[in-house]
XYZ file of C-alpha atoms in Angstrom:
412
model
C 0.000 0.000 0.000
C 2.590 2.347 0.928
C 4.623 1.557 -2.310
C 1.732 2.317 -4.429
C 0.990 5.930 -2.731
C 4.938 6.338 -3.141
C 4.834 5.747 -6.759
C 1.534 8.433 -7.528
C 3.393 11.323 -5.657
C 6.960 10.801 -6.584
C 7.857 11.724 -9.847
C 10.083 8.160 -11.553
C 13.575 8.968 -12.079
C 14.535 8.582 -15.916
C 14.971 5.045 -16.475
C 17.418 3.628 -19.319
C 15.867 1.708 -22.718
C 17.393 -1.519 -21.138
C 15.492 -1.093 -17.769
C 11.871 -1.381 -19.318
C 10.873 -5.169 -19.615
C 10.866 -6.356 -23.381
C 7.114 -7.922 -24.266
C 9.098 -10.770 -25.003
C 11.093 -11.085 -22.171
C 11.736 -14.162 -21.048
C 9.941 -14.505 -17.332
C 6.736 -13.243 -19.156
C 6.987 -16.121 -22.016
C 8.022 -18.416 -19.107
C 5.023 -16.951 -16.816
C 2.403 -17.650 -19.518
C 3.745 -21.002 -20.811
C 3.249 -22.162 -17.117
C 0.165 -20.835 -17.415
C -0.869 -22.654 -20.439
C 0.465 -25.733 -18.769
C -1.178 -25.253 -15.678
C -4.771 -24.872 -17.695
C -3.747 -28.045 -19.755
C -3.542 -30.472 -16.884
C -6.343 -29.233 -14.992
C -8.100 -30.144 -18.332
C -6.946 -33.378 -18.078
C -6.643 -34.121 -14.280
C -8.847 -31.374 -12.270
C -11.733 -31.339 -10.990
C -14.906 -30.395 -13.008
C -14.667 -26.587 -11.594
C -11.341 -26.027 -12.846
C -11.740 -28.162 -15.991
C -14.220 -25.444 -17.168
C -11.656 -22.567 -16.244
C -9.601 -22.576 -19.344
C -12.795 -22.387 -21.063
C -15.540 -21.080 -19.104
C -16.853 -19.050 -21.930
C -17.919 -22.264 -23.615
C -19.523 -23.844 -20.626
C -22.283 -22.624 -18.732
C -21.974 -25.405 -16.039
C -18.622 -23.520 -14.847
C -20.771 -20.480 -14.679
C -23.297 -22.426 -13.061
C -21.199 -23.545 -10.087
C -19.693 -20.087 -9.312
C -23.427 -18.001 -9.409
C -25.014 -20.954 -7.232
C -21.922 -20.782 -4.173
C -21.901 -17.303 -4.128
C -25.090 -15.661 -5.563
C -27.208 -15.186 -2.528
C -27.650 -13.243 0.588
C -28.080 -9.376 0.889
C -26.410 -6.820 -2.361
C -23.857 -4.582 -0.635
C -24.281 -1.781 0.778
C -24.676 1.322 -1.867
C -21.338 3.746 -1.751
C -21.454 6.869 -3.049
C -20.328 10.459 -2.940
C -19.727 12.612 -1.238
C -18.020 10.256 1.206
C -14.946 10.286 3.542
C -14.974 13.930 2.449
C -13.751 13.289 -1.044
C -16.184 14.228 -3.962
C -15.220 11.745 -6.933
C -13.714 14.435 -8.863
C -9.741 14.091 -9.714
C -7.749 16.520 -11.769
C -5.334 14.645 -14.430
C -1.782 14.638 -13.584
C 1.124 13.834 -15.536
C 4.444 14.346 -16.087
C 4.566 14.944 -19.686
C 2.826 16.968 -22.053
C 0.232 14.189 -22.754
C -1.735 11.962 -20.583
C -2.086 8.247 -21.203
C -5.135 6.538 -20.238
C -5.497 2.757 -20.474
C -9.078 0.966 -20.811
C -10.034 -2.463 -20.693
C -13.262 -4.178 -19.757
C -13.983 -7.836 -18.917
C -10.193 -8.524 -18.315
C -10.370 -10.192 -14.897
C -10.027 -13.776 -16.116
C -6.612 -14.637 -14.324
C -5.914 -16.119 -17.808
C -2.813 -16.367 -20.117
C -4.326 -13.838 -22.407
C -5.627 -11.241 -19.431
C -1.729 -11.820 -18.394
C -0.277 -11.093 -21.796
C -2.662 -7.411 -21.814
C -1.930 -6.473 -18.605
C 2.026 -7.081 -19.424
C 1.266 -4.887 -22.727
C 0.039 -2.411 -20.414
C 2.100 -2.521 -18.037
C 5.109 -1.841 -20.536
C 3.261 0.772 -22.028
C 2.755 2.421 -18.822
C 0.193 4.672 -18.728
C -0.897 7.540 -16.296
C -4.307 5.929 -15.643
C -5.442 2.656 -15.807
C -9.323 1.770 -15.852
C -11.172 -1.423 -15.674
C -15.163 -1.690 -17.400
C -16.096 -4.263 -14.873
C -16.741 -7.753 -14.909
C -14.395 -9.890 -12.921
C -14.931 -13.423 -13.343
C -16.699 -15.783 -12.763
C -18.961 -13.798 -9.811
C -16.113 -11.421 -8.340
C -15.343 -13.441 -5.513
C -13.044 -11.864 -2.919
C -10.064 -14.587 -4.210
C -11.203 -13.709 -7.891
C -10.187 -10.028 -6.598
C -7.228 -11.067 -5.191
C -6.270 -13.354 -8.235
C -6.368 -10.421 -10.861
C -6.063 -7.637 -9.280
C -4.046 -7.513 -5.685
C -1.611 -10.467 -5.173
C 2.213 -10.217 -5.516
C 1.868 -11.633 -9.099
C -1.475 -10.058 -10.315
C -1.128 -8.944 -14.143
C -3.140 -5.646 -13.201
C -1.101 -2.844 -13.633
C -1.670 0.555 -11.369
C -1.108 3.686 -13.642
C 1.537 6.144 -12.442
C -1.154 8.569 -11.040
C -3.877 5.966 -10.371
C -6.300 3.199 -11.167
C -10.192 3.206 -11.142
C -12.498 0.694 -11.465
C -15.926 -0.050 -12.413
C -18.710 -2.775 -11.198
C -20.380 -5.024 -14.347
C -22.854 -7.345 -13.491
C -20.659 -10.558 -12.501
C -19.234 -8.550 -9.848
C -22.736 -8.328 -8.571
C -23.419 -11.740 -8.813
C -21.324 -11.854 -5.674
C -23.695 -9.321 -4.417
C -21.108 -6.605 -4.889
C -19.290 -7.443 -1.599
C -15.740 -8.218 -2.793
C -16.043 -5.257 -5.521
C -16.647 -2.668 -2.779
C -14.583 -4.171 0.168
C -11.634 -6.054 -1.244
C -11.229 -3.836 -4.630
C -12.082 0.158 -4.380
C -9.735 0.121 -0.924
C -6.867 -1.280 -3.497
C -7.871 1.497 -6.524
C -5.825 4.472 -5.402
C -5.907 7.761 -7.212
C -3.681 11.069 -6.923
C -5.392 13.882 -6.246
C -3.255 16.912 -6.104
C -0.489 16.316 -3.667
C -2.602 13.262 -1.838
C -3.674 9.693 -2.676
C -6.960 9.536 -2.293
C -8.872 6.074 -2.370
C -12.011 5.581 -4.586
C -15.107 5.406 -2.423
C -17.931 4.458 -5.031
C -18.679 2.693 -8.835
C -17.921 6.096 -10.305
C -15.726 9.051 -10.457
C -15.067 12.028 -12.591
C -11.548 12.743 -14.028
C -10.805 15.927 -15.780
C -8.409 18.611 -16.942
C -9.202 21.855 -18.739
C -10.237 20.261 -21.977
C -12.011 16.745 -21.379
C -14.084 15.239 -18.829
C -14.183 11.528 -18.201
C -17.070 10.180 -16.187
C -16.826 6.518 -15.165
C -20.600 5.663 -14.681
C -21.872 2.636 -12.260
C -24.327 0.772 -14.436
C -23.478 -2.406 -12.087
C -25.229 -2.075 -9.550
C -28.686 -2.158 -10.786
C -27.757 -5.003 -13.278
C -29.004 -7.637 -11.015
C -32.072 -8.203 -9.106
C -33.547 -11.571 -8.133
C -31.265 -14.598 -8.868
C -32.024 -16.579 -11.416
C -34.963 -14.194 -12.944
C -31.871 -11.389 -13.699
C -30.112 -13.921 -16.093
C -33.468 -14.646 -18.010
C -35.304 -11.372 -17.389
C -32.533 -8.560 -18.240
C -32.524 -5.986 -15.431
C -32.541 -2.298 -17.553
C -29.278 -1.443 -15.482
C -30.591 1.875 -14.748
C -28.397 4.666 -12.435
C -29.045 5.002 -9.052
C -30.369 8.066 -7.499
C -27.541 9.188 -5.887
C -25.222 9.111 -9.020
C -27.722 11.035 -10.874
C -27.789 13.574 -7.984
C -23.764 13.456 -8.070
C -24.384 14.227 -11.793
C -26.323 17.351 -11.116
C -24.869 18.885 -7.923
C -20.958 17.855 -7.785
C -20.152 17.219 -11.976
C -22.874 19.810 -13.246
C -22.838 18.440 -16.221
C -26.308 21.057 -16.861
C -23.426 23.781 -16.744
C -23.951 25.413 -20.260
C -21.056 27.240 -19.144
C -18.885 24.249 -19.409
C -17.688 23.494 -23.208
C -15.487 20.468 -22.129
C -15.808 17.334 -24.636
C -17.031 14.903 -22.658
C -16.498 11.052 -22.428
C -18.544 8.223 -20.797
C -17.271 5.131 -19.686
C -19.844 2.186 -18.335
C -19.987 -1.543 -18.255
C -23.213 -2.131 -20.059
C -23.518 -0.607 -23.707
C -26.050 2.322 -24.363
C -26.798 0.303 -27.965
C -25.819 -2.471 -29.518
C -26.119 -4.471 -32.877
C -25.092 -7.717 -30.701
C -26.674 -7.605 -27.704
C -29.590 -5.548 -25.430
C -29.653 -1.808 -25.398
C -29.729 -0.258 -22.179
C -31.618 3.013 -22.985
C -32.965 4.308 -19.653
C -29.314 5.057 -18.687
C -29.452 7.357 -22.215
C -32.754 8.515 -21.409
C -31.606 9.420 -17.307
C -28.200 11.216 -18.684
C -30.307 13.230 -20.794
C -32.506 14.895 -17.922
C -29.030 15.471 -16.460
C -27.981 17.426 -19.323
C -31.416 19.549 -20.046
C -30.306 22.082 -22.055
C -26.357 21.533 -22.309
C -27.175 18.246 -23.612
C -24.543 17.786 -26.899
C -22.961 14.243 -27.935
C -20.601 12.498 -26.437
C -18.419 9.642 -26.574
C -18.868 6.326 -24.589
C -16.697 3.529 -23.797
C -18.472 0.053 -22.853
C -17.369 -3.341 -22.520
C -19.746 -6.388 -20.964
C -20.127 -7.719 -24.887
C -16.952 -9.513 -25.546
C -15.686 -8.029 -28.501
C -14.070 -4.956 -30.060
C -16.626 -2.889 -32.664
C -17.420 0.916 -33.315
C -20.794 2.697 -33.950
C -21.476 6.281 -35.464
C -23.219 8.754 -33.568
C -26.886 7.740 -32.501
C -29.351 7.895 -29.746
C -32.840 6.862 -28.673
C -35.562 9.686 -29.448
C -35.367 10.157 -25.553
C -31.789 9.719 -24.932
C -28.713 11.525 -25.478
C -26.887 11.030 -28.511
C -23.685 9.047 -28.521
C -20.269 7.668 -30.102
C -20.154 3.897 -29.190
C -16.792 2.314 -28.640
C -17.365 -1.281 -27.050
C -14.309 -2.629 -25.284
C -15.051 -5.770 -23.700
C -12.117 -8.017 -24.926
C -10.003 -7.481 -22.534
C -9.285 -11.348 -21.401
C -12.799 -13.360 -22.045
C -12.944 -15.221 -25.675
C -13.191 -12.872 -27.772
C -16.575 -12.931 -30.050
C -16.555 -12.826 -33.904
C -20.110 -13.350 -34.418
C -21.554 -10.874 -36.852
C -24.555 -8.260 -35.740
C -27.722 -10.139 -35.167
C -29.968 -7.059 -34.427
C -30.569 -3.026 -35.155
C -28.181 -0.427 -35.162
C -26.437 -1.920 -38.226
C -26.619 1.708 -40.079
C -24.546 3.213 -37.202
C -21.811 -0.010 -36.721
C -19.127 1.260 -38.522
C -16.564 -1.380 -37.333
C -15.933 -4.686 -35.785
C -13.242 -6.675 -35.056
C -14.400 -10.127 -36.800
C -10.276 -11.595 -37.149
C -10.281 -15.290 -36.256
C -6.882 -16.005 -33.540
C -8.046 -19.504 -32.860
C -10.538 -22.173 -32.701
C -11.605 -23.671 -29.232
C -14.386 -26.381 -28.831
C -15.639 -25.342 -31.939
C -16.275 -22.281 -32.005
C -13.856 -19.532 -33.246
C -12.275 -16.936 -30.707
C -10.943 -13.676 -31.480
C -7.858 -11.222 -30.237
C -8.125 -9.909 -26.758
C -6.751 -6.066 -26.767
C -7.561 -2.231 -24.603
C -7.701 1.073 -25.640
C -5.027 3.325 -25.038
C -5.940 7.128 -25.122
C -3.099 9.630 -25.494
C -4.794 13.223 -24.161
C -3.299 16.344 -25.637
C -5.063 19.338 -25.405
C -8.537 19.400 -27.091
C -6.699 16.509 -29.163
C -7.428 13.383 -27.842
C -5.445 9.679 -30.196
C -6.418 6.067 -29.572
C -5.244 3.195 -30.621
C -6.808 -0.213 -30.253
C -4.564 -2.351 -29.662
C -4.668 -6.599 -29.341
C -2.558 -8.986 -27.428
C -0.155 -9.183 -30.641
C 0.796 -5.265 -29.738
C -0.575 -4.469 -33.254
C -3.048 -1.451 -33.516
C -6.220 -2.425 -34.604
C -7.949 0.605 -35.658
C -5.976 4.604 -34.725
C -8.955 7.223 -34.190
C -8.045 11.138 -32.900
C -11.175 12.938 -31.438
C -10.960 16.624 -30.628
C -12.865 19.218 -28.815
C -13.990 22.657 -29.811
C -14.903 25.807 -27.968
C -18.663 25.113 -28.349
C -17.957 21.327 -26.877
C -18.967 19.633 -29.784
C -16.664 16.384 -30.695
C -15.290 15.417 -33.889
C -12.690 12.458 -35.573
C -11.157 11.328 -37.873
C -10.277 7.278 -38.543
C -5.854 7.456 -38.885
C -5.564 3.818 -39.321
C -7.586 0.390 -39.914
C -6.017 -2.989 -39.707
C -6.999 -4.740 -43.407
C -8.769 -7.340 -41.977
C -10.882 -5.800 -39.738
C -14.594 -5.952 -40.920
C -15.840 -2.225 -42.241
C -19.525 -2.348 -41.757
């Protein structure tokens, strides 16, 4: 703990080419071929738990197991802000002219391919690392533990902090583990302090941008068994949509920051359920400074891209779903609406398991500069997937430009 705080208010001395760890160093290859090996005889010898953890996104019974041991009992206890006198609002810091931000969503699989992004991370070494939620299987204290907090967790803490948000499996626990064992662990600087995060959401922001981590968790469960046939709408709790108002102001017509969501749950989708009441809440927020934004999701395991668009009551949006961090990735094509606004998806085949064909895990890695704002997508090979720059202008509107699209990624 007291490392940690260390490292977000002292400035790292200058460190040679030869010091940074090579992606293909050898104790990472060694780490992960142990890993493979360790997931190849628990196929073979383990028990019927850990047989399904090399592939639990294939079986249900593994998921099965995990929801029915730890599923029940009372949801935890509702944090939110203000609280231990901090407000959930953190001015960037950096010690450059940019800021790095790291994203990745559905990553906590304690796998050989959440290991090989968090080492790409980790070498890239960004100011600020976020997780989307969704630590698996239910977010079990040890599941915590596993990914995030022991010696030889592959989560890396950014050099001025790391936030995290809730998805649903972390509620399948109840949330107990996500707001006990995890937000005492994320650690954020805050001008010349370390301040803790106390809730599913938080505000970071400089004089240009405003990024607004948004708990859409919490409310993605209700009764057990019932929430994983009968989709709960995910909808924000009171008190974030009062933190909204009063502490962010996002109704401020004053304010012409761009600003930029990030969630668990998408606002649309051409693969999955839409979530519009959170659109439809955000825009009451707004009343008349409503303008577009852009929003970063995971829970759908995949990378893809949407144009602006928004339910007739909601706010409109830029969709950027993120959810391959570590699960299987998904190359499925779109099932359902949206398909005019899905501009992109990420349909590459890395390998075949059980039948069924698995895509390349990867994050997002923003590069803040001004009202300029680069990201590249980037998979587990270290290649960029698809380069985007947004920017800001004085009236807060957002616009972007595509820089670079890998060949075979599928142009809708």
């Amino acid at each position: 703990m007291v490392d940690r705080q260390l490292k977000l208010l002292m400035k790292p001395e200058k460190r040679e080419p030869e010091q940074y760890v090579d992606l293909g160093h050898s104790d990472i290859e060694n780490h992960l071929k142990t890993q493979v090996a360790l997931y190849e005889k628990r196929l073979k010898e383990g028990t019927a738990a850990n047989k399904v953890a090399a592939f639990f996104a294939t079986n249900l019974l593994g998921f099965a197991y995990h929801y029915l041991k730890s599923r029940f009992g009372p949801k935890a206890e509702y944090q939110f802000y203000p609280r231990n006198g901090d407000d959930g609002i953190y001015p960037i810091h950096t010690y450059t002219d940019s800021v790095t931000l790291a994203l990745v969503s559905d990553w906590a699989t304690d796998t050989p391919e959440s290991d090989r992004i968090g080492a790409l991370i980790r070498d890239y070494d960004p100011d600020y690392t976020i997780h989307l939620g969704d630590i698996y299987f239910v977010g079990t204290p040890q599941e915590v533990a596993d990914n995030f907090t022991n010696p030889d967790a592959s989560w890396h803490f950014g050099k001025h902090g790391s936030l995290a948000l809730s998805g649903n499996h972390e509620m399948y626990s109840n949330g107990t583990a996500y707001f006990k064992k995890l937000l005492p662990e994320m650690k954020i600087r805050k001008g010349h302090e370390v301040a803790t995060q106390q809730a599913g959401f938080f505000c970071l922001e400089n004089e240009h941008w405003r990024i607004i981590g948004l708990d859409t968790g919490y409310n993605s469960t209700n009764r057990p068994f019932l929430e994983v046939l009968f989709k709960p709408d995910c909808n924000l709790r009171k008190e974030l949509i009062n933190w909204l108002k009063e502490v962010v102001r996002l109704g401020n017509p004053d304010d012409k920051r761009g600003i930029i969501f990030l969630s668990h749950h998408p606002y649309f989708s051409s693969f999955r359920d839409d979530h519009p009441v959170v659109g439809r809440q955000l825009k009451e927020v707004f009343g008349a400074a409503e303008r577009p934004v852009l929003w970063f999701w995971g829970h759908e395991h995949r990378l893809s891209f949407y144009n602006k668009y928004g339910f007739s009551d909601g706010i409109q949006a830029w969709g950027r779903c993120v959810g391959h961090g570590g699960m299987p990735v998904e190359t499925d094509p779109p099932d359902r609406g949206h398909l005019g606004q899905l501009l992109f998806y990420d349909q590459r085949v890395r390998e075949r398991i059980r039948r069924r064909d698995v895509g390349y895990n990867g994050f997002a890695l923003l590069s803040l500069n001004g009202p300029a704002i680069d990201i590249n997508y980037i998979d587990q090979t270290n290649k960029t997937v698809i380069a985007e720059r947004w920017k800001v202008d004085e009236a807060g509107g957002l616009s972007s430009e595509i820089l670079e699209v890998h060949p075979e990624v599928t142009k809708y």
